[in-house]
CSV table of C-alpha atoms in Angstrom, one decimal:
chain,number,residue,atom,x,y,z
O,1,UNK,CA,-5.2,126.4,135.2
O,2,UNK,CA,-2.5,128.6,133.9
O,3,UNK,CA,-3.8,131.6,135.8
O,4,UNK,CA,-3.7,129.5,139.0
O,5,UNK,CA,0.0,128.7,138.4
O,6,UNK,CA,0.7,132.4,137.7
O,7,UNK,CA,-1.1,133.3,141.0
O,8,UNK,CA,1.0,130.8,142.9
O,9,UNK,CA,4.3,131.8,141.4
O,10,UNK,CA,5.1,134.5,144.0
O,11,UNK,CA,4.4,132.0,146.7
O,12,UNK,CA,6.7,129.4,145.1
O,13,UNK,CA,9.4,132.0,144.8
O,14,UNK,CA,9.1,133.0,148.4
O,15,UNK,CA,9.2,129.3,149.6
O,16,UNK,CA,12.3,128.6,147.5
O,17,UNK,CA,14.0,131.7,149.0
O,18,UNK,CA,13.1,130.6,152.5
O,19,UNK,CA,14.4,127.1,151.8
O,20,UNK,CA,17.7,128.5,150.5
O,21,UNK,CA,18.0,130.9,153.4
O,22,UNK,CA,17.3,128.0,155.8
O,23,UNK,CA,19.9,125.8,154.1
O,24,UNK,CA,22.5,128.6,154.1
O,25,UNK,CA,21.7,129.2,157.8
O,26,UNK,CA,22.2,125.6,158.7
O,27,UNK,CA,25.4,125.4,156.7
O,28,UNK,CA,26.7,128.5,158.5
O,29,UNK,CA,25.8,127.1,161.9
O,30,UNK,CA,27.5,123.8,161.1
O,31,UNK,CA,30.6,125.6,159.8
O,32,UNK,CA,30.7,127.9,162.9
O,33,UNK,CA,30.5,124.9,165.2
O,34,UNK,CA,33.1,123.0,163.3
O,35,UNK,CA,35.4,126.0,163.3
O,36,UNK,CA,35.0,126.5,167.0
O,37,UNK,CA,35.6,122.8,167.8
O,38,UNK,CA,38.7,122.7,165.6
O,39,UNK,CA,40.0,125.8,167.3
O,40,UNK,CA,39.6,124.3,170.7
O,41,UNK,CA,41.1,120.9,169.8
O,42,UNK,CA,44.1,122.6,168.1
O,43,UNK,CA,44.8,124.4,171.3
O,44,UNK,CA,44.8,121.0,173.0
O,45,UNK,CA,47.7,119.9,170.7
O,46,UNK,CA,45.9,118.1,168.0
O,47,UNK,CA,46.5,118.8,164.3
O,48,UNK,CA,44.4,119.0,161.2
O,49,UNK,CA,45.7,115.6,160.0
O,50,UNK,CA,44.3,114.1,163.2
O,51,UNK,CA,40.8,115.3,162.4
O,52,UNK,CA,40.8,113.5,159.0
O,53,UNK,CA,39.2,110.2,160.1
O,54,UNK,CA,40.4,107.2,158.1
O,55,UNK,CA,37.7,104.7,159.2
O,56,UNK,CA,34.1,105.0,158.0
O,57,UNK,CA,32.6,104.4,161.4
O,58,UNK,CA,34.8,107.0,163.0
O,59,UNK,CA,34.1,109.5,160.2
O,60,UNK,CA,30.3,109.2,160.7
O,61,UNK,CA,30.6,109.6,164.5
O,62,UNK,CA,32.9,112.6,164.1
O,63,UNK,CA,30.6,114.3,161.6
O,64,UNK,CA,27.7,113.7,164.0
O,65,UNK,CA,29.5,115.4,166.9
O,66,UNK,CA,31.2,118.2,165.0
O,67,UNK,CA,29.1,119.0,161.9
O,68,UNK,CA,25.8,119.6,163.8
O,69,UNK,CA,23.7,122.8,163.5
O,70,UNK,CA,23.4,123.0,167.2
O,71,UNK,CA,25.5,125.9,168.7
O,72,UNK,CA,28.5,124.8,170.7
O,73,UNK,CA,28.0,125.6,174.4
O,74,UNK,CA,30.3,124.9,177.3
O,75,UNK,CA,28.1,122.2,178.6
O,76,UNK,CA,27.9,120.5,175.1
O,77,UNK,CA,31.7,120.9,174.8
O,78,UNK,CA,32.3,119.1,178.1
O,79,UNK,CA,30.0,116.3,177.0
O,80,UNK,CA,31.5,115.7,173.5
O,81,UNK,CA,35.2,116.2,174.4
O,82,UNK,CA,35.8,112.7,175.8
O,83,UNK,CA,34.3,111.2,172.6
O,84,UNK,CA,36.3,113.5,170.4
O,85,UNK,CA,39.5,112.7,172.3
O,86,UNK,CA,38.9,109.0,171.8
O,87,UNK,CA,38.4,109.4,168.1
O,88,UNK,CA,41.4,111.6,167.7
O,89,UNK,CA,43.7,109.3,169.6
O,90,UNK,CA,42.6,106.3,167.6
O,91,UNK,CA,42.9,108.1,164.3
O,92,UNK,CA,46.3,109.5,165.2
O,93,UNK,CA,47.6,105.9,165.9
O,94,UNK,CA,46.2,104.8,162.5
O,95,UNK,CA,47.8,107.7,160.7
O,96,UNK,CA,51.2,107.3,162.4
O,97,UNK,CA,51.2,103.6,161.8
O,98,UNK,CA,50.4,104.1,158.1
O,99,UNK,CA,53.1,106.8,157.8
O,100,UNK,CA,55.6,104.5,159.4
O,101,UNK,CA,54.6,101.7,157.0
O,102,UNK,CA,55.1,104.0,154.0
O,103,UNK,CA,58.5,105.1,155.3
O,104,UNK,CA,59.5,101.5,155.9
O,105,UNK,CA,58.5,100.7,152.3
O,106,UNK,CA,60.5,103.6,151.1
O,107,UNK,CA,63.6,102.5,153.1
O,108,UNK,CA,63.2,98.9,151.8
O,109,UNK,CA,63.0,100.2,148.2
O,110,UNK,CA,66.0,102.5,148.7
O,111,UNK,CA,68.0,99.7,150.3
O,112,UNK,CA,67.1,97.3,147.5
O,113,UNK,CA,68.2,99.7,144.8
O,114,UNK,CA,71.4,100.4,146.7
O,115,UNK,CA,72.2,96.6,147.0
O,116,UNK,CA,71.5,96.1,143.3
O,117,UNK,CA,73.9,99.0,142.5
O,118,UNK,CA,76.6,97.5,144.7
O,119,UNK,CA,76.3,94.1,143.1
O,120,UNK,CA,76.4,95.6,139.6
O,121,UNK,CA,79.7,97.2,140.5
O,122,UNK,CA,81.3,93.8,141.3
O,123,UNK,CA,83.9,92.6,138.8
O,124,UNK,CA,83.7,89.1,137.3
O,125,UNK,CA,84.1,86.3,139.7
O,126,UNK,CA,85.7,84.0,137.1
O,127,UNK,CA,86.9,84.6,133.6
O,128,UNK,CA,88.7,82.8,130.8
O,129,UNK,CA,91.8,84.0,129.1
O,130,UNK,CA,94.0,82.7,126.2
O,131,UNK,CA,96.9,80.6,127.5
O,132,UNK,CA,99.4,83.0,125.9
O,133,UNK,CA,98.2,85.8,128.2
O,134,UNK,CA,98.2,83.6,131.3
O,135,UNK,CA,101.8,84.4,132.1
O,136,UNK,CA,101.1,88.1,132.1
O,137,UNK,CA,98.1,87.6,134.4
O,138,UNK,CA,100.2,85.5,136.8
O,139,UNK,CA,103.0,88.1,136.9
O,140,UNK,CA,100.5,90.4,138.8
O,141,UNK,CA,100.8,88.2,141.9
O,142,UNK,CA,101.4,91.3,144.0
O,143,UNK,CA,98.1,92.8,143.0
O,144,UNK,CA,95.1,92.3,145.3
O,145,UNK,CA,93.4,89.0,144.8
O,146,UNK,CA,89.8,89.8,145.6
O,147,UNK,CA,89.8,89.4,149.5
O,148,UNK,CA,92.4,89.9,152.2
O,149,UNK,CA,92.9,87.7,155.2
O,150,UNK,CA,90.7,90.0,157.3
O,151,UNK,CA,87.7,89.1,155.0
O,152,UNK,CA,87.3,92.7,153.9
O,153,UNK,CA,86.7,93.0,150.2
O,154,UNK,CA,89.3,94.5,147.9
O,155,UNK,CA,88.2,94.4,144.3
O,156,UNK,CA,90.9,92.9,142.1
O,157,UNK,CA,92.6,95.5,139.9
O,158,UNK,CA,92.9,93.1,137.0
O,159,UNK,CA,89.4,91.6,137.3
O,160,UNK,CA,87.2,92.5,134.2
O,161,UNK,CA,83.7,93.9,134.5
O,162,UNK,CA,81.1,91.9,132.6
O,163,UNK,CA,79.8,93.5,129.4
O,164,UNK,CA,78.5,92.4,126.1
O,165,UNK,CA,81.9,92.0,124.6
O,166,UNK,CA,83.2,89.5,127.3
O,167,UNK,CA,80.0,88.0,128.7
O,168,UNK,CA,80.8,84.6,127.0
O,169,UNK,CA,84.1,84.3,128.9
O,170,UNK,CA,83.1,85.7,132.3
O,171,UNK,CA,81.0,84.5,135.2
O,172,UNK,CA,79.4,86.9,137.6
O,173,UNK,CA,79.6,86.8,141.3
O,174,UNK,CA,77.0,84.6,143.1
O,175,UNK,CA,74.7,87.1,144.8
O,176,UNK,CA,71.9,86.7,147.4
O,177,UNK,CA,68.4,88.0,147.1
O,178,UNK,CA,67.6,91.4,148.6
O,179,UNK,CA,65.2,89.8,151.0
O,180,UNK,CA,68.0,87.6,152.3
O,181,UNK,CA,70.3,90.6,152.7
O,182,UNK,CA,67.5,92.3,154.7
O,183,UNK,CA,67.7,89.5,157.2
O,184,UNK,CA,71.3,90.1,158.0
O,185,UNK,CA,71.7,91.8,161.4
O,186,UNK,CA,73.2,95.1,160.3
O,187,UNK,CA,70.5,95.6,157.6
O,188,UNK,CA,67.8,94.5,159.9
O,189,UNK,CA,68.7,97.1,162.5
O,190,UNK,CA,69.2,99.8,159.9
O,191,UNK,CA,65.8,99.2,158.2
O,192,UNK,CA,64.0,99.4,161.5
O,193,UNK,CA,65.7,102.8,162.2
O,194,UNK,CA,63.4,105.6,161.1
O,195,UNK,CA,65.6,108.0,159.1
O,196,UNK,CA,65.2,110.7,156.5
O,197,UNK,CA,66.0,109.8,152.9
O,198,UNK,CA,69.3,111.6,152.9
O,199,UNK,CA,70.4,110.3,156.3
O,200,UNK,CA,69.4,106.7,155.3
O,201,UNK,CA,71.5,107.0,152.1
O,202,UNK,CA,74.5,108.1,154.2
O,203,UNK,CA,73.9,105.2,156.6
O,204,UNK,CA,73.9,102.7,153.7
O,205,UNK,CA,77.2,104.0,152.4
O,206,UNK,CA,78.7,103.6,155.8
O,207,UNK,CA,77.5,100.0,155.8
O,208,UNK,CA,79.2,99.2,152.5
O,209,UNK,CA,82.4,97.6,153.9
O,210,UNK,CA,80.3,95.4,156.3
O,211,UNK,CA,78.0,94.5,153.4
O,212,UNK,CA,80.9,93.4,151.2
O,213,UNK,CA,82.4,91.4,154.1
O,214,UNK,CA,79.0,89.7,154.7
O,215,UNK,CA,78.7,89.0,150.9
O,216,UNK,CA,82.1,87.2,151.0
O,217,UNK,CA,80.9,85.2,154.0
O,218,UNK,CA,77.7,84.3,152.3
O,219,UNK,CA,79.6,83.2,149.2
O,220,UNK,CA,81.9,80.9,151.2
O,221,UNK,CA,79.0,79.3,153.0
O,222,UNK,CA,77.1,78.9,149.7
O,223,UNK,CA,80.1,77.1,148.1
O,224,UNK,CA,80.5,74.9,151.2
O,225,UNK,CA,76.8,74.0,151.0
O,226,UNK,CA,77.0,73.1,147.2
O,227,UNK,CA,80.3,71.2,147.5
O,228,UNK,CA,78.7,69.1,150.3
O,229,UNK,CA,76.1,68.0,147.7
O,230,UNK,CA,78.6,66.7,145.2
O,231,UNK,CA,79.5,63.0,145.1
O,232,UNK,CA,82.5,62.2,147.3
O,233,UNK,CA,84.5,60.8,144.4
O,234,UNK,CA,84.3,63.0,141.3
O,235,UNK,CA,85.5,60.1,139.1
O,236,UNK,CA,82.9,57.7,140.3
O,237,UNK,CA,81.2,55.6,137.6
O,238,UNK,CA,77.9,56.6,136.3
O,239,UNK,CA,74.7,54.7,136.9
O,240,UNK,CA,74.4,51.7,134.6
O,241,UNK,CA,71.1,52.8,133.3
O,242,UNK,CA,72.4,56.2,132.3
O,243,UNK,CA,75.4,54.7,130.5
O,244,UNK,CA,73.3,52.1,128.7
O,245,UNK,CA,70.9,54.9,127.6
O,246,UNK,CA,73.8,56.9,126.2
O,247,UNK,CA,75.8,54.1,124.6
O,248,UNK,CA,73.6,54.0,121.5
O,249,UNK,CA,73.4,57.8,121.0
O,250,UNK,CA,74.6,58.6,117.6
O,251,UNK,CA,75.5,61.9,116.0
O,252,UNK,CA,77.4,63.3,118.9
O,253,UNK,CA,79.2,66.5,117.9
O,254,UNK,CA,82.9,66.1,117.3
O,255,UNK,CA,84.8,69.3,117.5
O,256,UNK,CA,87.9,70.9,119.0
O,257,UNK,CA,87.1,72.6,122.3
O,258,UNK,CA,89.7,75.3,122.9
O,259,UNK,CA,91.6,75.0,126.1
O,260,UNK,CA,91.5,78.3,128.1
O,261,UNK,CA,93.1,79.3,131.3
O,262,UNK,CA,90.5,80.1,134.0
O,263,UNK,CA,90.9,82.6,136.8
O,264,UNK,CA,88.7,82.5,139.8
O,265,UNK,CA,88.7,85.6,141.9
O,266,UNK,CA,91.9,86.7,140.2
O,267,UNK,CA,93.7,83.4,140.9
O,268,UNK,CA,94.4,80.5,138.6
O,269,UNK,CA,91.7,77.9,139.1
O,270,UNK,CA,94.5,75.4,139.9
O,271,UNK,CA,95.3,77.4,143.1
O,272,UNK,CA,91.8,77.3,144.6
O,273,UNK,CA,90.6,74.4,146.6
O,274,UNK,CA,89.7,71.2,144.8
O,275,UNK,CA,86.1,71.4,145.9
O,276,UNK,CA,85.7,74.9,144.3
O,277,UNK,CA,87.3,73.5,141.1
O,278,UNK,CA,84.6,70.9,141.0
O,279,UNK,CA,81.9,73.5,141.2
O,280,UNK,CA,83.3,75.1,138.0
O,281,UNK,CA,83.4,71.9,136.0
O,282,UNK,CA,81.2,71.6,132.9
O,283,UNK,CA,79.7,68.4,134.2
O,284,UNK,CA,78.7,69.7,137.6
O,285,UNK,CA,75.0,70.4,137.1
O,286,UNK,CA,72.4,71.3,139.8
O,287,UNK,CA,68.7,71.5,139.8
O,288,UNK,CA,66.9,74.5,141.4
O,289,UNK,CA,63.1,74.7,141.2
O,290,UNK,CA,63.0,72.2,138.4
O,291,UNK,CA,65.5,74.1,136.3
O,292,UNK,CA,69.0,73.3,135.3
O,293,UNK,CA,71.7,75.3,137.2
O,294,UNK,CA,75.4,75.9,136.8
O,295,UNK,CA,77.4,77.6,139.6
O,296,UNK,CA,77.8,80.5,139.9
O,297,UNK,CA,76.0,81.7,136.7
O,298,UNK,CA,72.6,80.7,137.9
O,299,UNK,CA,73.0,81.8,141.5
O,300,UNK,CA,72.1,85.5,141.0
O,301,UNK,CA,69.9,87.9,142.8
O,302,UNK,CA,66.4,86.4,143.2
O,303,UNK,CA,64.7,83.3,144.6
O,304,UNK,CA,67.1,81.0,142.6
O,305,UNK,CA,70.0,82.3,144.8
O,306,UNK,CA,68.6,80.4,147.8
O,307,UNK,CA,71.2,77.7,148.2
O,308,UNK,CA,68.8,75.4,150.1
O,309,UNK,CA,66.8,75.1,146.9
O,310,UNK,CA,69.7,73.7,145.0
O,311,UNK,CA,70.3,70.0,144.6
O,312,UNK,CA,72.9,68.0,142.7
O,313,UNK,CA,71.5,66.5,139.5
O,314,UNK,CA,73.4,63.2,139.1
O,315,UNK,CA,71.6,62.2,135.9
O,316,UNK,CA,72.3,65.4,134.0
O,317,UNK,CA,75.9,65.5,135.4
O,318,UNK,CA,76.6,61.9,134.2
O,319,UNK,CA,75.2,62.8,130.8
O,320,UNK,CA,77.4,65.9,130.6
O,321,UNK,CA,80.4,63.8,131.8
O,322,UNK,CA,80.0,61.2,129.0
O,323,UNK,CA,79.5,64.0,126.5
O,324,UNK,CA,82.7,65.7,127.6
O,325,UNK,CA,84.6,62.4,127.3
O,326,UNK,CA,83.3,62.0,123.7
O,327,UNK,CA,84.5,65.5,122.9
O,328,UNK,CA,88.0,64.7,124.3
O,329,UNK,CA,87.7,67.2,127.1
O,330,UNK,CA,86.7,65.2,130.2
O,331,UNK,CA,87.9,67.9,132.6
O,332,UNK,CA,86.6,71.0,130.8
O,333,UNK,CA,85.2,73.8,132.9
O,334,UNK,CA,81.8,75.2,132.4
O,335,UNK,CA,83.4,78.5,131.4
O,336,UNK,CA,85.4,76.9,128.6
O,337,UNK,CA,82.3,75.3,127.2
O,338,UNK,CA,80.4,78.5,127.6
O,339,UNK,CA,83.1,80.3,125.7
O,340,UNK,CA,82.4,78.2,122.6
O,341,UNK,CA,79.0,79.9,122.3
O,342,UNK,CA,76.2,78.3,120.3
O,343,UNK,CA,78.5,75.8,118.5
O,344,UNK,CA,76.8,72.4,119.2
O,345,UNK,CA,74.1,70.4,117.4
O,346,UNK,CA,72.0,67.6,118.8
O,347,UNK,CA,71.5,64.6,116.6
O,348,UNK,CA,68.8,63.1,118.8
O,349,UNK,CA,66.0,65.7,118.4
O,350,UNK,CA,64.4,67.9,115.8
O,351,UNK,CA,65.9,71.1,117.2
O,352,UNK,CA,67.1,73.4,114.5
O,353,UNK,CA,70.2,75.5,114.7
O,354,UNK,CA,73.0,75.5,117.1
O,355,UNK,CA,72.9,75.2,120.8
O,356,UNK,CA,75.1,76.3,123.7
O,357,UNK,CA,76.6,73.8,126.2
O,358,UNK,CA,73.8,74.4,128.6
O,359,UNK,CA,71.1,73.8,125.9
O,360,UNK,CA,72.9,70.7,124.7
O,361,UNK,CA,73.0,69.2,128.2
O,362,UNK,CA,69.3,69.9,128.6
O,363,UNK,CA,68.4,68.4,125.2
O,364,UNK,CA,70.4,65.2,125.7
O,365,UNK,CA,69.0,64.8,129.2
O,366,UNK,CA,65.5,65.2,127.9
O,367,UNK,CA,66.1,62.7,125.1
O,368,UNK,CA,67.5,60.1,127.5
O,369,UNK,CA,64.5,60.6,129.8
O,370,UNK,CA,62.1,60.1,126.8
O,371,UNK,CA,63.9,56.9,125.7
O,372,UNK,CA,63.7,55.5,129.2
O,373,UNK,CA,60.0,56.2,129.4
O,374,UNK,CA,59.2,54.8,125.9
O,375,UNK,CA,61.3,51.6,126.6
O,376,UNK,CA,59.4,51.0,129.8
O,377,UNK,CA,56.1,51.7,128.2
O,378,UNK,CA,56.6,48.9,125.5
O,379,UNK,CA,57.8,46.2,127.9
O,380,UNK,CA,55.0,43.6,128.2
O,381,UNK,CA,53.7,42.8,131.6
O,382,UNK,CA,54.7,39.5,133.1
O,383,UNK,CA,52.0,36.8,133.0
O,384,UNK,CA,50.0,36.6,136.2
O,385,UNK,CA,50.1,32.8,136.2
């Protein structure tokens, strides 16, 4: 048996060599045909990128026509050229569409980062100062006060920038989401314009004055929308149920709330409209997406800055109003209460430690809601007969 294999070994070697030669010959013929076809289609204006088929079906058909071992003749070329042209045209459309989509995504990302950078450079919208320094602030009446009559933005020279040292006494500008900014006409046109990265950056900088003007317009419209949600009479009485639920609350914190002078857009809060003053009150509470919200602190870049998602929360506002009365500061602003930091304790729950004004309002509202639910739960049903 071993002798038979030995006798057949030369034949096996010969057959393997023939197989390898045939494989190499077929590969050479396919490569020559492919090279010739590429040479011809490049002369017709197509590029190498056009020949890289993106769809599986098109790729299979392309390989069948191009990567065959059959030599390319003029007759064969005339027969396959219409099919190749159809594949190339379709593939080019797909490639250009994908490249345009990628560039669009890059422009959106570049514009989003630019918008975020612009918003971070904004000074504080409102800030609190000690009464002793208020006269010095008011003496700067000749300084720019945020915006001029032409609605073009001029950043106030005496407006602080928010940092860790003053964040408890400052409120940032309300800012729209990037997706909302993209819907503004100048940005919509710019984003649709196919530009190189450097050219697009220059175009964005040229758009900065318009962006700041539109930002001011958006802020004014937002404040008009929110003030329209407030009760017509800010001193209206609370609902009887809310008052009754709070009358028996014991352990309310008693402390001296420091009175600070508040400046809004570099102006004393007393000089802004009464509706805007109401927005800055500590007992003006909104709800957005089931979360408590104070203006403008909670109207920052993101989905929470959609003003249509905000609604006035009368129950929480009434609770905050009674709490401010008990503290002896019925007209306190949110910024004054925020400046106290985590200085409050709640006597109605098991929460440990100190709470901020925001946290205290949430805790008391939650406790009031629980008391209402428990009271209703234990009321016996009226007899049926």
